[in-house]
Amino acid sequence: MTTREKILAAVLQNQSPKNPLPDISQFKGYKENAVKTYMETFDSIGGKAFLVEDMNATKTLIRENFDITQRMVTTLPELEDIANLISPTVDPHTFQDVEVAIIQAHLAVAENGAVWLTEQVMGHRILPYICQHLAVVVEANSIVPTLHEAYAQIGEGQYGFGGFIGGPSKTADIEQALVLGAHGPITMTVFVIQPLPISDNLTT
Amino acid sequence: MTVGLFIPCYVNQLYPQAAIATLELLQKLNVDVVYPSKQTCCGQPMANSGFEHLTQKCNDLFIENFASFDYIVAPSASCVLHVKDHLHAPENEQLAVSVRSKVYELVEFLTDILKVEKLNARFPHKVGIHQSCHGLRGLHLAQMSELNAAPFSKPAHLLHMVQDLELVSLERPDECCGFGGTFCIAEEAVSVKMGKDRVNDHIKNGAEYITSPDLSCLMHMEGILHRKRSKVKVVHIAQILNSTR
Amino acid sequence: MKPNGTKDHAALAEDFIKDEERVNWHDGSLWWIRQKRDKAAKNIPEWEELREAASQIKSNVISNLHEYLLQFEANLQKNGITVHWADSAQEHNEIVYSILKAKGFTEMVKSKSMLTEECQLNEYLAERGIDVINSDLGEYIQQIDNEPPSHIVLPCIHKRKEEIGELFHEHLGTEKGLSDPTLLTRVARKHLRNIFMTRRAALTGVNFAVAETGEYVVCTNEGNADMGAHLSEVQIASMGIEKIIPQKKHLGVFLRLLARSATGQPITIYSSHFKKPRKGQEMHMILVDAGRSRQLGRADFRDSLKCIKCGACMNTCPVYRKSGGLSYHNTISGPIGAILAPNLDMKRHADLPFASTLCGSCSNVCPVKINIHDQLYKWRQEIVKEGYAANTKALGMKAMSWTLSSPGSYTAAGKAGRWVLKNIPIAINNKLNPWYKGRDMPDGPKESFSEWYEKNKDDKS
């Protein structure tokens, strides 16, 4: 008998009488105020969130908030003039001196401040973890209230790796003193892109 | 309605005044109370030490003493919880179920069965409530701080009816005092440290008395208060509710 | 590891409590986390319903584990992950060693994994010439101090920053007296970044394994699991077989509960979903039983396998807060450790279920609603029945004195009264009685209630 067979046989013999799965469809949040809630939550977990109207505004803020003389990388062609577009085929170790990485998230979660990124938008799996500062762009209308809506949207997902990231890397292992930047990014900034409503444009 | 008065062994021997107050209070509220004289111990000290299998004779005796009453009332949350959770009668489990269903701790009997809304009592002191864990989490005498649920407190509800009594608020309103039955001996160091921290919360917040629906917790805290020569006293909640001074 | 000798929980706790200032600080730190947990829980109106759902999902898992394991295995393989099965800690360690040996690697970086602590993987690999570095900051600190973690989420919560500064001075060459947490963390960051850059193998634990998709989720705040995994050529995950959840959507329930219960955060900073190896990378999954299927067969205790290792029961436990995690002499300490450990070795851990007042706070904070305090009570019965009670000195001597006098002597009130006086701990008027070390005994009343009642009953009825 192999170990596998032995374990499976023991489990089969010892598992409890069948219990049904609960219905979890009642768990959902409210879409109203999702952007505002997101911004507040993200600030409360040590991040910095900006509400911007487009990519140009984002670019201006990046110039103002980061040392762009250092190595800046991105996966967004729109930002090519301030950061280098990365190639997914290079050795991950070459990103060790990245100062700022700018990537776009699929969605963000209002209730916990996290953004969802798959390796496709990361460019490389290591990038959002190894950079000194992480900047993420997210469309306002892709902010969902809770994780339940997030997983409903993600579905099975065509990715080899994906992750929620909710703020700068942190630790409180030494006397519960909060320190940002344990191993990963020391700061995380999110640019929530919310185009001005058309009606506003007409009235002004 | 006839109530069988269940006075746990250590209360009988060490805190008769709490038992007397329980009896008098129930009688003031026009309850017919009988104290079956052959009662002893509910068996909890043994059961909590892992010897539940030796408690059948305690169970049999408890059933023999109390099965005939409409209700069974005791001034000790811990003993009541033990009976509710662990009283069995292999020969006649129906009888055990019936006994378990009618045993009440004094506070819950006053609030849930008698539905007391007025008391003729006066206790002009600052009082801190010690929530006995068995009373709180076992019998749900008050809302538990861990849960996301509406607050309530049966002991506080009753104490609010007492004239001139001021309740003090605590930093940790429902932390365990560290008595824990045989734990108080087996884990002496932890037990004493927990007790010290618990009484200090009451002292810091100005309590003159610490009260509780559980005398075992109070006995432990009294031992600590006395050792540190504190003026703060312990008093069973029955004695406050029965007080007219 | 520093030897704990043969001391039981009570004796180790007594040692810890001697430094009262440290105990007060330790107790306060953990209570603060408990308060953060309460605040986070109270921010979610459906909190109690979420706990109930999580508990039911885990009940479903422990009733279908066989099917889910098969499904998970098939999906892992479909995703290109090599699956291994280990029946014991030894077998687990052998598998890790064989993977590294095949590659000729002599170094590995590891993120936090209580399972590999339980298996004593680092020690096993060290004996075979393989150097392992723990990358979680707290675990790294514990590793350089040659001490096991004292808490599953906060491994060095019992250490003062000055002690950590001293360790860094000795091992990382920081200046003597440096104890600022930010500066110490920066030093560790620099040192461990170098480790991440040079290690070709990385091992992580697993928080949740999704049967439906074959992916597994690793949660950290530091990002250390990701730093190790994404820079590695060989990525190994070790998980206890109970970590399975049925469907991906269930992650929504568990991830909402986990960090809020653990530290009061709305979610851990990193919740990484590993599904397939990177191009050119190898991924291995080791499915470990090591006593779990045995616990599954114990009807009273199988719910302990629902645990998602948030540590909330430790933070709320007054005994844990006053006695420190190392006093439990087991990888998993605190209330949950005390119900898991006797399954692994009942004789060695016979003292742990007694290291509790059964206050019940643990069961109330548990995000998957494990009836922890009820299981502690039930383990006490098992341990006594199996004859291990005498192994714990405290219990053997002291608790027995309550019980040796058989309840059979309860035939008359008088006799029983004497039994109580003879056996109730505070009534034993003897300076050797531990009651007196820190407490006085009540002033004995002139008469018992029963004596008073006998005299007064006619006026009273």
mmCIF file of N, CA and C in Angstrom, chain C residues 134-222:
data_model
loop_
_atom_site.group_PDB
_atom_site.id
_atom_site.type_symbol
_atom_site.label_atom_id
_atom_site.label_comp_id
_atom_site.label_asym_id
_atom_site.label_seq_id
_atom_site.Cartn_x
_atom_site.Cartn_y
_atom_site.Cartn_z
ATOM 1 N N ASN C 134 14.375 30.940 7.851
ATOM 2 C CA ASN C 134 12.979 31.353 7.997
ATOM 3 C C ASN C 134 12.889 32.825 7.625
ATOM 4 N N SER C 135 11.960 33.159 6.725
ATOM 5 C CA SER C 135 11.948 34.543 6.239
ATOM 6 C C SER C 135 10.923 35.437 6.916
ATOM 7 N N ASP C 136 9.940 34.871 7.581
ATOM 8 C CA ASP C 136 9.032 35.711 8.362
ATOM 9 C C ASP C 136 9.872 36.338 9.475
ATOM 10 N N LEU C 137 9.736 37.650 9.670
ATOM 11 C CA LEU C 137 10.639 38.323 10.605
ATOM 12 C C LEU C 137 10.608 37.688 11.997
ATOM 13 N N GLY C 138 9.401 37.450 12.501
ATOM 14 C CA GLY C 138 9.283 36.858 13.832
ATOM 15 C C GLY C 138 9.905 35.478 13.889
ATOM 16 N N GLU C 139 9.667 34.704 12.845
ATOM 17 C CA GLU C 139 10.232 33.351 12.811
ATOM 18 C C GLU C 139 11.751 33.382 12.638
ATOM 19 N N TYR C 140 12.207 34.378 11.913
ATOM 20 C CA TYR C 140 13.657 34.532 11.739
ATOM 21 C C TYR C 140 14.308 34.830 13.089
ATOM 22 N N ILE C 141 13.664 35.725 13.841
ATOM 23 C CA ILE C 141 14.190 36.075 15.172
ATOM 24 C C ILE C 141 14.222 34.837 16.063
ATOM 25 N N GLN C 142 13.144 34.056 16.022
ATOM 26 C CA GLN C 142 13.105 32.831 16.827
ATOM 27 C C GLN C 142 14.170 31.835 16.373
ATOM 28 N N GLN C 143 14.392 31.801 15.065
ATOM 29 C CA GLN C 143 15.390 30.864 14.539
ATOM 30 C C GLN C 143 16.795 31.231 15.013
ATOM 31 N N ILE C 144 17.148 32.524 14.942
ATOM 32 C CA ILE C 144 18.511 32.860 15.365
ATOM 33 C C ILE C 144 18.667 32.714 16.877
ATOM 34 N N ASP C 145 17.539 32.733 17.604
ATOM 35 C CA ASP C 145 17.624 32.512 19.050
ATOM 36 C C ASP C 145 17.464 31.029 19.394
ATOM 37 N N ASN C 146 17.364 30.203 18.375
ATOM 38 C CA ASN C 146 17.262 28.761 18.596
ATOM 39 C C ASN C 146 16.093 28.396 19.523
ATOM 40 N N GLU C 147 14.965 29.016 19.237
ATOM 41 C CA GLU C 147 13.788 28.821 20.076
ATOM 42 C C GLU C 147 12.579 28.656 19.149
ATOM 43 N N PRO C 148 11.607 27.799 19.506
ATOM 44 C CA PRO C 148 10.428 27.666 18.635
ATOM 45 C C PRO C 148 9.527 28.902 18.732
ATOM 46 N N PRO C 149 8.609 29.100 17.772
ATOM 47 C CA PRO C 149 7.687 30.241 17.866
ATOM 48 C C PRO C 149 6.796 30.095 19.104
ATOM 49 N N SER C 150 6.457 31.221 19.714
ATOM 50 C CA SER C 150 5.580 31.133 20.887
ATOM 51 C C SER C 150 4.135 31.437 20.523
ATOM 52 N N HIS C 151 3.917 31.843 19.268
ATOM 53 C CA HIS C 151 2.563 32.195 18.825
ATOM 54 C C HIS C 151 2.523 31.908 17.326
ATOM 55 N N ILE C 152 1.389 31.412 16.817
ATOM 56 C CA ILE C 152 1.376 31.010 15.410
ATOM 57 C C ILE C 152 1.354 32.194 14.453
ATOM 58 N N VAL C 153 0.859 33.345 14.907
ATOM 59 C CA VAL C 153 0.822 34.523 14.039
ATOM 60 C C VAL C 153 1.934 35.506 14.406
ATOM 61 N N LEU C 154 2.261 35.571 15.687
ATOM 62 C CA LEU C 154 3.261 36.518 16.197
ATOM 63 C C LEU C 154 4.356 35.712 16.894
ATOM 64 N N PRO C 155 5.286 35.149 16.104
ATOM 65 C CA PRO C 155 6.188 34.123 16.651
ATOM 66 C C PRO C 155 7.065 34.573 17.827
ATOM 67 N N CYS C 156 7.385 35.887 17.892
ATOM 68 C CA CYS C 156 8.270 36.308 18.983
ATOM 69 C C CYS C 156 7.590 37.350 19.863
ATOM 70 N N ILE C 157 6.293 37.198 20.039
ATOM 71 C CA ILE C 157 5.513 38.156 20.827
ATOM 72 C C ILE C 157 5.976 38.219 22.289
ATOM 73 N N HIS C 158 6.677 37.194 22.745
ATOM 74 C CA HIS C 158 7.129 37.167 24.143
ATOM 75 C C HIS C 158 8.461 37.894 24.342
ATOM 76 N N LYS C 159 9.094 38.348 23.234
ATOM 77 C CA LYS C 159 10.426 38.952 23.349
ATOM 78 C C LYS C 159 10.349 40.466 23.389
ATOM 79 N N ARG C 160 11.217 41.089 24.208
ATOM 80 C CA ARG C 160 11.320 42.541 24.242
ATOM 81 C C ARG C 160 12.249 43.011 23.127
ATOM 82 N N LYS C 161 12.042 44.246 22.688
ATOM 83 C CA LYS C 161 12.847 44.742 21.563
ATOM 84 C C LYS C 161 14.332 44.793 21.913
ATOM 85 N N GLU C 162 14.638 45.007 23.176
ATOM 86 C CA GLU C 162 16.045 45.028 23.589
ATOM 87 C C GLU C 162 16.682 43.647 23.401
ATOM 88 N N GLU C 163 15.905 42.609 23.670
ATOM 89 C CA GLU C 163 16.427 41.241 23.491
ATOM 90 C C GLU C 163 16.655 40.962 22.006
ATOM 91 N N ILE C 164 15.743 41.481 21.171
ATOM 92 C CA ILE C 164 15.879 41.286 19.734
ATOM 93 C C ILE C 164 17.097 42.066 19.228
ATOM 94 N N GLY C 165 17.265 43.273 19.771
ATOM 95 C CA GLY C 165 18.445 44.081 19.424
ATOM 96 C C GLY C 165 19.733 43.344 19.755
ATOM 97 N N GLU C 166 19.736 42.673 20.883
ATOM 98 C CA GLU C 166 20.918 41.915 21.305
ATOM 99 C C GLU C 166 21.192 40.762 20.328
ATOM 100 N N LEU C 167 20.107 40.085 19.911
ATOM 101 C CA LEU C 167 20.249 38.985 18.944
ATOM 102 C C LEU C 167 20.792 39.499 17.607
ATOM 103 N N PHE C 168 20.301 40.657 17.186
ATOM 104 C CA PHE C 168 20.755 41.229 15.914
ATOM 105 C C PHE C 168 22.215 41.653 16.014
ATOM 106 N N HIS C 169 22.573 42.159 17.180
ATOM 107 C CA HIS C 169 23.962 42.551 17.399
ATOM 108 C C HIS C 169 24.873 41.324 17.232
ATOM 109 N N GLU C 170 24.422 40.225 17.817
ATOM 110 C CA GLU C 170 25.218 38.998 17.802
ATOM 111 C C GLU C 170 25.249 38.345 16.410
ATOM 112 N N HIS C 171 24.095 38.319 15.726
ATOM 113 C CA HIS C 171 24.004 37.571 14.473
ATOM 114 C C HIS C 171 24.124 38.419 13.212
ATOM 115 N N LEU C 172 23.739 39.687 13.291
ATOM 116 C CA LEU C 172 23.753 40.520 12.084
ATOM 117 C C LEU C 172 24.699 41.707 12.208
ATOM 118 N N GLY C 173 25.388 41.774 13.323
ATOM 119 C CA GLY C 173 26.407 42.802 13.482
ATOM 120 C C GLY C 173 25.886 44.219 13.630
ATOM 121 N N THR C 174 24.647 44.361 14.095
ATOM 122 C CA THR C 174 24.146 45.717 14.341
ATOM 123 C C THR C 174 24.854 46.278 15.572
ATOM 124 N N GLU C 175 24.762 47.594 15.718
ATOM 125 C CA GLU C 175 25.471 48.208 16.854
ATOM 126 C C GLU C 175 24.785 47.792 18.155
ATOM 127 N N LYS C 176 25.580 47.684 19.193
ATOM 128 C CA LYS C 176 25.048 47.236 20.478
ATOM 129 C C LYS C 176 24.068 48.268 21.019
ATOM 130 N N GLY C 177 22.965 47.784 21.573
ATOM 131 C CA GLY C 177 21.987 48.697 22.162
ATOM 132 C C GLY C 177 20.908 49.155 21.192
ATOM 133 N N LEU C 178 21.051 48.832 19.909
ATOM 134 C CA LEU C 178 20.021 49.221 18.934
ATOM 135 C C LEU C 178 18.745 48.415 19.202
ATOM 136 N N SER C 179 17.641 49.106 19.437
ATOM 137 C CA SER C 179 16.413 48.360 19.733
ATOM 138 C C SER C 179 15.181 48.986 19.083
ATOM 139 N N ASP C 180 15.388 49.962 18.225
ATOM 140 C CA ASP C 180 14.247 50.574 17.563
ATOM 141 C C ASP C 180 13.641 49.593 16.545
ATOM 142 N N PRO C 181 12.342 49.283 16.669
ATOM 143 C CA PRO C 181 11.740 48.273 15.788
ATOM 144 C C PRO C 181 11.889 48.584 14.290
ATOM 145 N N THR C 182 11.766 49.869 13.915
ATOM 146 C CA THR C 182 11.888 50.201 12.490
ATOM 147 C C THR C 182 13.314 49.951 12.001
ATOM 148 N N LEU C 183 14.271 50.388 12.786
ATOM 149 C CA LEU C 183 15.661 50.192 12.357
ATOM 150 C C LEU C 183 16.022 48.708 12.314
ATOM 151 N N LEU C 184 15.571 47.961 13.304
ATOM 152 C CA LEU C 184 15.853 46.510 13.308
ATOM 153 C C LEU C 184 15.195 45.837 12.100
ATOM 154 N N THR C 185 13.980 46.256 11.793
ATOM 155 C CA THR C 185 13.284 45.669 10.643
ATOM 156 C C THR C 185 14.018 45.991 9.342
ATOM 157 N N ARG C 186 14.541 47.206 9.239
ATOM 158 C CA ARG C 186 15.288 47.570 8.029
ATOM 159 C C ARG C 186 16.546 46.694 7.856
ATOM 160 N N VAL C 187 17.196 46.413 8.971
ATOM 161 C CA VAL C 187 18.389 45.563 8.908
ATOM 162 C C VAL C 187 18.005 44.157 8.430
ATOM 163 N N ALA C 188 16.913 43.649 8.995
ATOM 164 C CA ALA C 188 16.466 42.311 8.595
ATOM 165 C C ALA C 188 16.050 42.308 7.125
ATOM 166 N N ARG C 189 15.406 43.392 6.688
ATOM 167 C CA ARG C 189 14.974 43.496 5.295
ATOM 168 C C ARG C 189 16.168 43.361 4.361
ATOM 169 N N LYS C 190 17.209 44.089 4.686
ATOM 170 C CA LYS C 190 18.389 44.069 3.824
ATOM 171 C C LYS C 190 19.030 42.669 3.811
ATOM 172 N N HIS C 191 19.158 42.113 5.008
ATOM 173 C CA HIS C 191 19.770 40.793 5.117
ATOM 174 C C HIS C 191 18.931 39.739 4.385
ATOM 175 N N LEU C 192 17.628 39.761 4.598
ATOM 176 C CA LEU C 192 16.780 38.723 4.018
ATOM 177 C C LEU C 192 16.575 38.921 2.516
ATOM 178 N N ARG C 193 16.658 40.160 2.040
ATOM 179 C CA ARG C 193 16.584 40.378 0.582
ATOM 180 C C ARG C 193 17.743 39.643 -0.101
ATOM 181 N N ASN C 194 18.862 39.692 0.536
ATOM 182 C CA ASN C 194 20.012 38.984 -0.013
ATOM 183 C C ASN C 194 19.763 37.473 -0.026
ATOM 184 N N ILE C 195 19.118 36.997 1.019
ATOM 185 C CA ILE C 195 18.762 35.569 1.069
ATOM 186 C C ILE C 195 17.802 35.226 -0.083
ATOM 187 N N PHE C 196 16.756 36.054 -0.232
ATOM 188 C CA PHE C 196 15.787 35.779 -1.300
ATOM 189 C C PHE C 196 16.466 35.752 -2.671
ATOM 190 N N MET C 197 17.410 36.679 -2.877
ATOM 191 C CA MET C 197 18.063 36.794 -4.184
ATOM 192 C C MET C 197 18.936 35.579 -4.503
ATOM 193 N N THR C 198 19.399 34.906 -3.462
ATOM 194 C CA THR C 198 20.370 33.842 -3.714
ATOM 195 C C THR C 198 19.808 32.427 -3.546
ATOM 196 N N ARG C 199 18.616 32.287 -2.970
ATOM 197 C CA ARG C 199 18.078 30.941 -2.749
ATOM 198 C C ARG C 199 17.344 30.462 -3.993
ATOM 199 N N ARG C 200 17.635 29.248 -4.386
ATOM 200 C CA ARG C 200 16.995 28.715 -5.590
ATOM 201 C C ARG C 200 15.783 27.857 -5.258
ATOM 202 N N ALA C 201 15.627 27.544 -3.962
ATOM 203 C CA ALA C 201 14.450 26.781 -3.542
ATOM 204 C C ALA C 201 13.712 27.548 -2.451
ATOM 205 N N ALA C 202 12.380 27.528 -2.526
ATOM 206 C CA ALA C 202 11.566 28.214 -1.520
ATOM 207 C C ALA C 202 10.421 27.311 -1.090
ATOM 208 N N LEU C 203 10.184 27.293 0.214
ATOM 209 C CA LEU C 203 9.061 26.515 0.721
ATOM 210 C C LEU C 203 8.068 27.458 1.400
ATOM 211 N N THR C 204 6.797 27.244 1.142
ATOM 212 C CA THR C 204 5.757 28.017 1.833
ATOM 213 C C THR C 204 4.780 27.054 2.493
ATOM 214 N N GLY C 205 4.048 27.582 3.466
ATOM 215 C CA GLY C 205 2.909 26.845 4.010
ATOM 216 C C GLY C 205 1.709 27.111 3.112
ATOM 217 N N VAL C 206 0.555 26.671 3.547
ATOM 218 C CA VAL C 206 -0.679 26.861 2.779
ATOM 219 C C VAL C 206 -1.768 27.289 3.750
ATOM 220 N N ASN C 207 -2.493 28.362 3.414
ATOM 221 C CA ASN C 207 -3.620 28.746 4.252
ATOM 222 C C ASN C 207 -4.905 28.065 3.794
ATOM 223 N N PHE C 208 -5.129 28.077 2.474
ATOM 224 C CA PHE C 208 -6.332 27.451 1.937
ATOM 225 C C PHE C 208 -5.985 26.758 0.626
ATOM 226 N N ALA C 209 -6.504 25.560 0.448
ATOM 227 C CA ALA C 209 -6.280 24.817 -0.786
ATOM 228 C C ALA C 209 -7.639 24.556 -1.417
ATOM 229 N N VAL C 210 -7.824 25.028 -2.644
ATOM 230 C CA VAL C 210 -9.145 24.969 -3.272
ATOM 231 C C VAL C 210 -9.270 23.698 -4.107
ATOM 232 N N ALA C 211 -10.120 22.778 -3.659
ATOM 233 C CA ALA C 211 -10.275 21.495 -4.358
ATOM 234 C C ALA C 211 -10.725 21.710 -5.799
ATOM 235 N N GLU C 212 -11.665 22.629 -5.978
ATOM 236 C CA GLU C 212 -12.290 22.872 -7.270
ATOM 237 C C GLU C 212 -11.314 23.309 -8.363
ATOM 238 N N THR C 213 -10.272 24.059 -7.981
ATOM 239 C CA THR C 213 -9.375 24.622 -9.004
ATOM 240 C C THR C 213 -7.937 24.117 -8.896
ATOM 241 N N GLY C 214 -7.596 23.495 -7.769
ATOM 242 C CA GLY C 214 -6.218 23.049 -7.596
ATOM 243 C C GLY C 214 -5.255 24.178 -7.283
ATOM 244 N N GLU C 215 -5.782 25.336 -6.880
ATOM 245 C CA GLU C 215 -4.858 26.410 -6.481
ATOM 246 C C GLU C 215 -4.789 26.464 -4.960
ATOM 247 N N TYR C 216 -3.749 27.101 -4.448
ATOM 248 C CA TYR C 216 -3.660 27.257 -3.001
ATOM 249 C C TYR C 216 -3.295 28.693 -2.674
ATOM 250 N N VAL C 217 -3.782 29.127 -1.508
ATOM 251 C CA VAL C 217 -3.629 30.523 -1.122
ATOM 252 C C VAL C 217 -2.703 30.618 0.085
ATOM 253 N N VAL C 218 -1.748 31.546 -0.016
ATOM 254 C CA VAL C 218 -0.812 31.792 1.088
ATOM 255 C C VAL C 218 -0.978 33.245 1.515
ATOM 256 N N CYS C 219 -1.207 33.457 2.796
ATOM 257 C CA CYS C 219 -1.449 34.812 3.307
ATOM 258 C C CYS C 219 -0.282 35.281 4.167
ATOM 259 N N THR C 220 0.274 36.429 3.835
ATOM 260 C CA THR C 220 1.305 37.034 4.692
ATOM 261 C C THR C 220 1.093 38.544 4.719
ATOM 262 N N ASN C 221 1.694 39.183 5.682
ATOM 263 C CA ASN C 221 1.700 40.645 5.721
ATOM 264 C C ASN C 221 3.009 41.203 5.206
ATOM 265 N N GLU C 222 4.052 40.379 5.294
ATOM 266 C CA GLU C 222 5.385 40.882 4.976
ATOM 267 C C GLU C 222 5.721 40.761 3.494
#
